[in-house]
XYZ file of C-alpha atoms in Angstrom:
430
model
C -36.792 -20.128 0.105
C -33.587 -22.083 -0.434
C -32.608 -23.341 -3.854
C -32.127 -27.110 -3.860
C -29.648 -27.459 -6.701
C -26.175 -27.037 -5.265
C -23.581 -24.565 -6.383
C -20.578 -26.484 -7.471
C -17.078 -25.637 -6.278
C -13.721 -26.712 -7.634
C -10.620 -26.476 -5.359
C -7.176 -25.995 -6.753
C -4.658 -27.115 -4.227
C -5.091 -29.174 -1.068
C -2.193 -28.222 1.223
C -2.545 -26.669 4.626
C -5.108 -24.083 3.448
C -6.863 -26.307 0.944
C -7.374 -29.083 3.517
C -8.878 -26.614 5.988
C -11.220 -25.267 3.240
C -12.420 -28.788 2.571
C -12.952 -29.523 6.301
C -14.952 -26.382 6.815
C -17.067 -26.940 3.712
C -17.723 -30.488 4.928
C -18.457 -29.833 8.537
C -20.351 -26.606 8.187
C -22.279 -27.435 4.943
C -25.636 -26.772 6.475
C -24.671 -23.394 7.891
C -23.009 -22.371 4.613
C -26.110 -23.386 2.709
C -28.280 -21.276 5.049
C -26.086 -18.203 4.664
C -25.794 -18.510 0.895
C -29.386 -19.571 0.170
C -28.355 -22.752 -1.678
C -26.137 -25.772 -0.854
C -22.576 -25.795 -2.013
C -20.946 -28.936 -3.278
C -17.296 -29.615 -3.528
C -17.094 -31.063 -7.054
C -13.393 -31.640 -7.481
C -9.987 -31.069 -5.859
C -6.895 -30.672 -8.108
C -3.577 -31.760 -6.584
C -0.054 -32.509 -7.736
C 0.484 -35.602 -5.638
C -2.614 -37.769 -5.608
C -1.098 -40.483 -3.447
C -0.495 -38.225 -0.454
C -2.697 -39.035 2.548
C -5.105 -36.240 3.131
C -7.263 -36.795 6.179
C -10.934 -35.887 5.627
C -10.505 -35.315 1.896
C -12.762 -37.549 -0.178
C -10.434 -39.614 -2.536
C -13.085 -39.721 -5.204
C -12.837 -35.925 -5.659
C -9.098 -35.795 -6.099
C -7.607 -35.302 -9.609
C -4.333 -34.277 -11.085
C -5.990 -32.653 -14.104
C -6.608 -29.071 -12.942
C -7.278 -27.894 -16.451
C -10.080 -30.300 -17.105
C -11.577 -29.548 -13.750
C -11.840 -25.738 -14.355
C -13.132 -26.357 -17.917
C -16.145 -28.279 -16.645
C -19.184 -26.272 -17.611
C -21.027 -27.002 -14.314
C -18.494 -25.437 -11.969
C -19.804 -22.265 -10.383
C -16.813 -21.147 -8.322
C -13.132 -22.100 -8.485
C -11.087 -21.708 -5.284
C -7.331 -21.219 -6.035
C -4.887 -21.904 -3.206
C -1.899 -23.311 -5.070
C 0.052 -20.032 -5.176
C 2.712 -18.774 -7.527
C 2.252 -17.325 -11.005
C 1.846 -20.320 -13.229
C -0.167 -22.509 -13.627
C -2.394 -20.453 -11.309
C -2.801 -17.555 -13.851
C -3.777 -19.810 -16.737
C -6.129 -21.878 -14.564
C -7.870 -18.764 -13.269
C -8.412 -17.240 -16.691
C -9.583 -20.543 -18.026
C -12.126 -20.706 -15.211
C -13.428 -17.242 -16.112
C -13.764 -18.348 -19.764
C -15.931 -21.331 -18.736
C -18.294 -19.290 -16.566
C -16.855 -19.743 -13.103
C -16.063 -16.978 -10.587
C -12.808 -17.274 -8.610
C -11.775 -16.934 -5.024
C -8.007 -16.796 -4.585
C -5.405 -16.632 -1.797
C -2.621 -15.878 -4.310
C -0.980 -12.584 -3.261
C 1.922 -12.969 -5.651
C -0.286 -13.364 -8.724
C -2.762 -10.626 -7.743
C 0.130 -8.228 -6.970
C 1.819 -9.017 -10.334
C -1.105 -9.294 -12.678
C -4.256 -8.169 -10.884
C -5.340 -5.773 -13.649
C -5.389 -8.514 -16.253
C -7.209 -10.899 -13.970
C -9.860 -8.314 -13.127
C -10.290 -7.555 -16.846
C -10.725 -11.261 -17.678
C -13.292 -11.601 -14.831
C -15.300 -8.578 -16.109
C -15.171 -9.786 -19.654
C -16.827 -13.016 -18.630
C -19.313 -11.590 -16.026
C -17.460 -13.281 -13.198
C -16.242 -12.384 -9.728
C -12.580 -12.258 -8.570
C -12.278 -12.179 -4.719
C -9.022 -12.398 -2.803
C -9.514 -11.450 0.842
C -7.184 -14.331 1.839
C -4.285 -12.855 -0.188
C -3.646 -10.231 2.495
C -3.303 -10.770 6.214
C -5.039 -14.097 6.509
C -8.213 -14.030 8.568
C -8.177 -10.310 9.127
C -11.013 -8.633 7.136
C -9.089 -6.011 5.178
C -9.620 -6.195 1.436
C -13.398 -5.976 1.667
C -13.439 -3.073 4.147
C -11.078 -1.155 1.882
C -13.020 -2.079 -1.235
C -16.527 -1.807 0.016
C -16.914 -0.245 3.596
C -14.525 2.660 2.859
C -15.586 3.012 -0.835
C -17.206 6.335 0.002
C -14.246 7.723 1.880
C -10.766 8.911 0.937
C -8.004 6.739 2.321
C -4.694 8.605 2.748
C -2.490 6.002 4.437
C -2.262 2.305 5.108
C 0.487 1.296 7.564
C 0.813 -2.313 8.586
C 2.590 -5.355 9.831
C 1.540 -7.934 7.182
C 4.077 -10.738 7.700
C 3.889 -12.926 10.784
C 7.299 -14.521 10.378
C 9.185 -11.171 10.377
C 7.137 -9.826 13.216
C 7.961 -12.934 15.279
C 11.747 -12.516 14.571
C 11.706 -8.798 15.442
C 9.567 -9.375 18.563
C 12.073 -12.037 19.846
C 14.976 -9.749 19.170
C 13.270 -6.966 21.127
C 12.038 -9.085 24.048
C 15.022 -11.358 24.519
C 18.013 -9.387 23.069
C 18.611 -12.180 20.560
C 20.439 -11.513 17.347
C 18.701 -11.951 13.926
C 20.071 -15.470 13.233
C 19.107 -16.736 16.647
C 15.559 -15.357 16.319
C 15.221 -16.846 12.869
C 16.299 -20.225 14.096
C 13.553 -20.076 16.788
C 10.899 -19.050 14.207
C 11.938 -21.973 12.039
C 11.838 -24.456 14.864
C 8.266 -23.330 15.746
C 7.103 -23.470 12.234
C 6.701 -19.765 11.706
C 9.533 -19.595 9.081
C 9.862 -21.813 5.995
C 13.017 -23.867 5.335
C 13.820 -21.118 2.767
C 12.574 -17.921 4.512
C 13.684 -15.573 1.699
C 10.178 -14.469 0.663
C 9.499 -13.346 4.301
C 12.731 -11.946 5.618
C 13.670 -10.168 2.345
C 10.190 -8.489 2.238
C 8.841 -10.073 -0.968
C 5.704 -11.381 0.798
C 4.951 -8.066 2.386
C 5.691 -6.113 -0.863
C 3.019 -8.205 -2.711
C 0.503 -7.387 -0.022
C 1.462 -3.680 -0.026
C 0.894 -3.560 -3.776
C -2.633 -5.039 -3.344
C -3.518 -2.708 -0.432
C -2.281 0.394 -2.226
C -4.228 -0.373 -5.360
C -7.464 -0.841 -3.489
C -7.008 2.005 -1.121
C -6.050 4.641 -3.715
C -8.143 3.357 -6.721
C -4.969 3.141 -8.862
C -2.871 0.398 -10.311
C 0.045 -0.681 -8.232
C 2.058 -3.841 -8.908
C 4.771 -5.435 -6.881
C 7.408 -3.900 -9.087
C 6.229 -0.442 -7.923
C 6.870 -1.306 -4.268
C 10.228 -0.312 -2.694
C 11.403 -3.303 -0.668
C 13.951 -3.885 2.084
C 14.177 -6.972 4.261
C 15.181 -7.325 7.864
C 18.364 -9.337 7.542
C 20.524 -6.287 8.318
C 18.690 -5.357 11.499
C 20.991 -5.919 14.470
C 20.632 -6.224 18.234
C 22.316 -2.749 18.428
C 19.497 -1.327 16.225
C 16.860 -2.818 18.582
C 18.679 -1.328 21.563
C 18.929 2.123 19.934
C 15.164 1.964 19.305
C 14.507 1.170 22.942
C 16.563 4.184 23.981
C 14.305 6.375 21.850
C 11.166 4.749 23.253
C 10.599 2.839 20.022
C 10.499 -0.670 18.707
C 11.407 -2.006 15.292
C 8.847 -3.503 12.894
C 8.958 -4.495 9.270
C 6.256 -2.227 7.879
C 4.240 -2.108 4.692
C 3.419 1.645 4.109
C 1.116 2.922 1.370
C 0.610 6.719 1.261
C -1.164 9.262 -0.833
C 1.006 12.375 -1.422
C -0.032 15.541 0.404
C -1.013 17.197 -2.910
C -2.988 14.029 -3.927
C -1.075 13.741 -7.209
C 0.785 10.527 -6.581
C 1.128 7.554 -4.155
C 4.025 5.619 -2.681
C 4.268 1.985 -1.638
C 7.177 0.605 0.379
C 8.306 -2.169 2.732
C 11.171 -1.844 5.103
C 12.189 -2.057 8.790
C 11.301 1.050 10.780
C 11.393 2.320 14.282
C 7.918 3.211 15.671
C 7.079 4.783 19.013
C 5.954 2.414 21.787
C 2.778 4.640 21.968
C 1.663 3.668 18.472
C -0.875 0.873 18.307
C 1.368 -1.233 15.979
C 4.123 -1.319 18.610
C 2.154 -3.716 20.734
C 1.649 -6.286 18.012
C 3.538 -9.339 19.249
C 4.596 -12.815 18.050
C 3.347 -13.757 14.579
C 0.305 -11.545 14.574
C -0.555 -8.995 11.829
C -2.080 -5.568 12.113
C -2.911 -2.855 9.677
C -3.558 0.812 10.549
C -5.760 2.694 8.084
C -6.107 6.480 8.021
C -9.205 7.797 6.148
C -10.461 11.317 5.776
C -13.911 10.778 7.262
C -13.557 7.489 9.187
C -10.306 8.657 10.868
C -7.970 5.998 12.158
C -8.950 2.316 11.985
C -6.917 -0.737 13.148
C -7.409 -4.275 11.879
C -5.667 -6.978 14.005
C -5.451 -10.783 14.083
C -3.669 -13.869 12.815
C -2.188 -13.174 9.450
C -1.404 -16.692 8.236
C -1.980 -20.346 8.871
C -4.388 -22.961 7.567
C -7.526 -22.175 9.522
C -7.277 -18.373 9.546
C -6.597 -18.256 5.755
C -9.358 -20.771 5.126
C -11.755 -18.518 7.094
C -11.068 -15.640 4.612
C -11.466 -17.977 1.651
C -14.832 -19.233 2.893
C -15.997 -15.709 3.552
C -15.256 -14.800 -0.138
C -16.967 -18.075 -1.213
C -20.193 -17.109 0.571
C -20.116 -13.650 -1.023
C -19.429 -14.963 -4.560
C -22.116 -17.681 -4.322
C -24.649 -15.090 -3.191
C -23.788 -13.057 -6.219
C -24.251 -16.114 -8.451
C -27.707 -16.627 -7.030
C -28.599 -12.977 -7.572
C -27.305 -13.024 -11.106
C -24.885 -10.228 -10.301
C -21.179 -9.547 -9.622
C -19.456 -7.768 -6.769
C -16.947 -4.956 -7.009
C -14.264 -5.276 -9.603
C -11.094 -3.278 -10.111
C -11.294 0.386 -9.240
C -8.388 2.202 -10.882
C -10.002 5.397 -12.070
C -7.539 7.756 -10.365
C -4.584 6.495 -12.464
C -2.144 8.015 -9.957
C 1.551 7.598 -10.614
C 3.612 5.682 -8.044
C 6.510 7.888 -6.855
C 9.973 6.451 -6.361
C 11.451 5.904 -2.950
C 13.603 9.005 -3.316
C 10.617 11.198 -3.027
C 9.434 9.636 0.248
C 9.647 12.037 3.211
C 10.241 10.623 6.729
C 12.573 10.748 9.677
C 15.800 8.809 9.972
C 17.945 7.270 12.656
C 21.628 7.089 11.579
C 24.489 5.471 13.562
C 27.984 6.583 12.619
C 31.347 5.293 13.775
C 33.716 8.269 13.931
C 37.096 9.380 15.217
C 36.977 10.595 18.779
C 38.430 13.974 18.406
C 37.368 17.700 18.486
C 35.459 19.061 15.442
C 33.925 15.745 14.234
C 30.424 16.601 15.209
C 30.721 20.018 13.566
C 31.893 18.352 10.368
C 29.071 15.919 10.424
C 26.433 18.613 11.128
C 27.810 20.712 8.282
C 27.320 17.850 5.822
C 23.659 17.422 6.977
C 23.036 21.198 6.596
C 24.626 21.276 3.139
C 22.183 18.591 1.926
C 19.132 20.144 3.462
C 18.575 17.584 6.206
C 17.729 19.005 9.540
C 18.976 17.203 12.736
C 16.528 16.701 15.563
C 18.795 14.974 18.192
C 22.418 13.809 18.503
C 23.890 11.293 21.010
C 27.687 10.941 21.169
C 29.743 8.441 23.055
C 33.276 7.160 22.719
C 36.657 6.317 24.150
C 40.241 5.321 23.058
C 40.027 7.265 19.899
C 36.870 5.859 18.578
C 33.329 7.218 19.002
C 29.775 6.711 18.031
C 27.279 9.320 16.802
C 23.606 8.558 16.781
C 21.602 11.119 14.881
C 17.861 11.388 14.461
C 16.661 13.760 11.732
C 13.543 15.762 11.183
C 11.520 14.724 8.160
C 13.526 14.676 5.014
C 13.288 13.190 1.511
C 14.980 9.743 0.975
C 17.015 11.186 -1.841
C 18.366 13.931 0.362
C 19.288 11.524 3.075
C 21.015 9.232 0.608
C 23.160 12.059 -0.701
C 23.893 13.101 2.852
C 25.210 9.620 3.738
C 27.284 9.478 0.570
C 29.003 12.681 1.560
C 29.502 11.461 5.115
C 31.348 8.356 3.775
C 33.865 10.767 2.189
C 34.930 12.294 5.498
C 38.185 10.945 6.826
C 36.827 11.224 10.437
C 33.774 9.000 9.619
C 34.994 5.365 9.943
C 31.699 3.870 8.770
C 27.890 4.042 8.752
C 26.854 1.473 11.242
C 23.067 1.553 10.413
C 20.394 3.681 8.845
C 16.760 3.198 9.801
C 13.586 5.112 9.158
C 11.378 6.362 11.930
C 7.643 5.983 11.275
C 4.246 6.160 12.909
C 4.272 9.652 14.361
């Protein structure tokens, strides 16, 4: 039997995502009510610019006083889609204090301060759900937090930023340089006017922190995530990857150490074999590959951003939170019982692709090989080409620690016969 009194929802932010949330709540009100067991009513929408025209958004619900909205004692659920750290953090904690549960799409805030937010939710008997904070419409947070709760996840490897995947895909498929591909992404609306958060890896790093924390039941913040962007990736790097039967992707990689005593979280460009499922992820799509002890290998794929896909994830969380409200219960909170340390990047072990500009004369390869051997880095393959006194060495290593590779490169730069290190890229997904 359906309850007749509606559950009241406050919406913070009414941009691309917030407008879609409003539209879906309005056009699918009957379906949502049937799925929840009670009607849901949009009780207020907090915005910064009340005079902006918002098609389909009831003007009488719009307010600029977000604090007053979340302090209303009759609000059951607050949906936060304004982003950033403040005022979002204060508004969310205020909502908890006044009895509301929260659904958020705020990856930056959850990655920076998730532990405190979860603690505030628990202290007030409220829910904190944030499926939309990672990979848009792709169900990922809930499967990791609930479906795989009885399993042991060892690795999460994914493409979690559509803008960077679009850029790298265009570089791979057309031979374009980074700047040209970025211009196309901007023209098509995939890249913001200021693309720094995407191309420098900040967006992906926040998502990696969230995924690592959930997957490994430990606290990981964005400050724990090693981050490299893709601005230094060149057409030559893409071509080298092709010669190896690989493609280049900006990956978020979260791993449990083999001894189980620590975890790592990192974001950086990497070559992956064309045979790996992530290699076929094109355009602005996202995909995440999860490796669990009992479940084996799982892949989650779909649109990772945009108003409608992100709103889909928000509404999924809204249904779950409202059901909990009706049942007088809360869903899963923070699980950080393992308290595993996050190892630095220097401890990460992987393969490397290194391009060196060297003098074209006898003995150079022997000198270079000696440096690798002295630093404990084993060489897998070498390709050499050159003319007119200049040459190029392309070396692919066996698995080695990042710290060992860094010291190797430092020693190579000291050789008179090494003119420069053209590029260094990790090789993943094998």
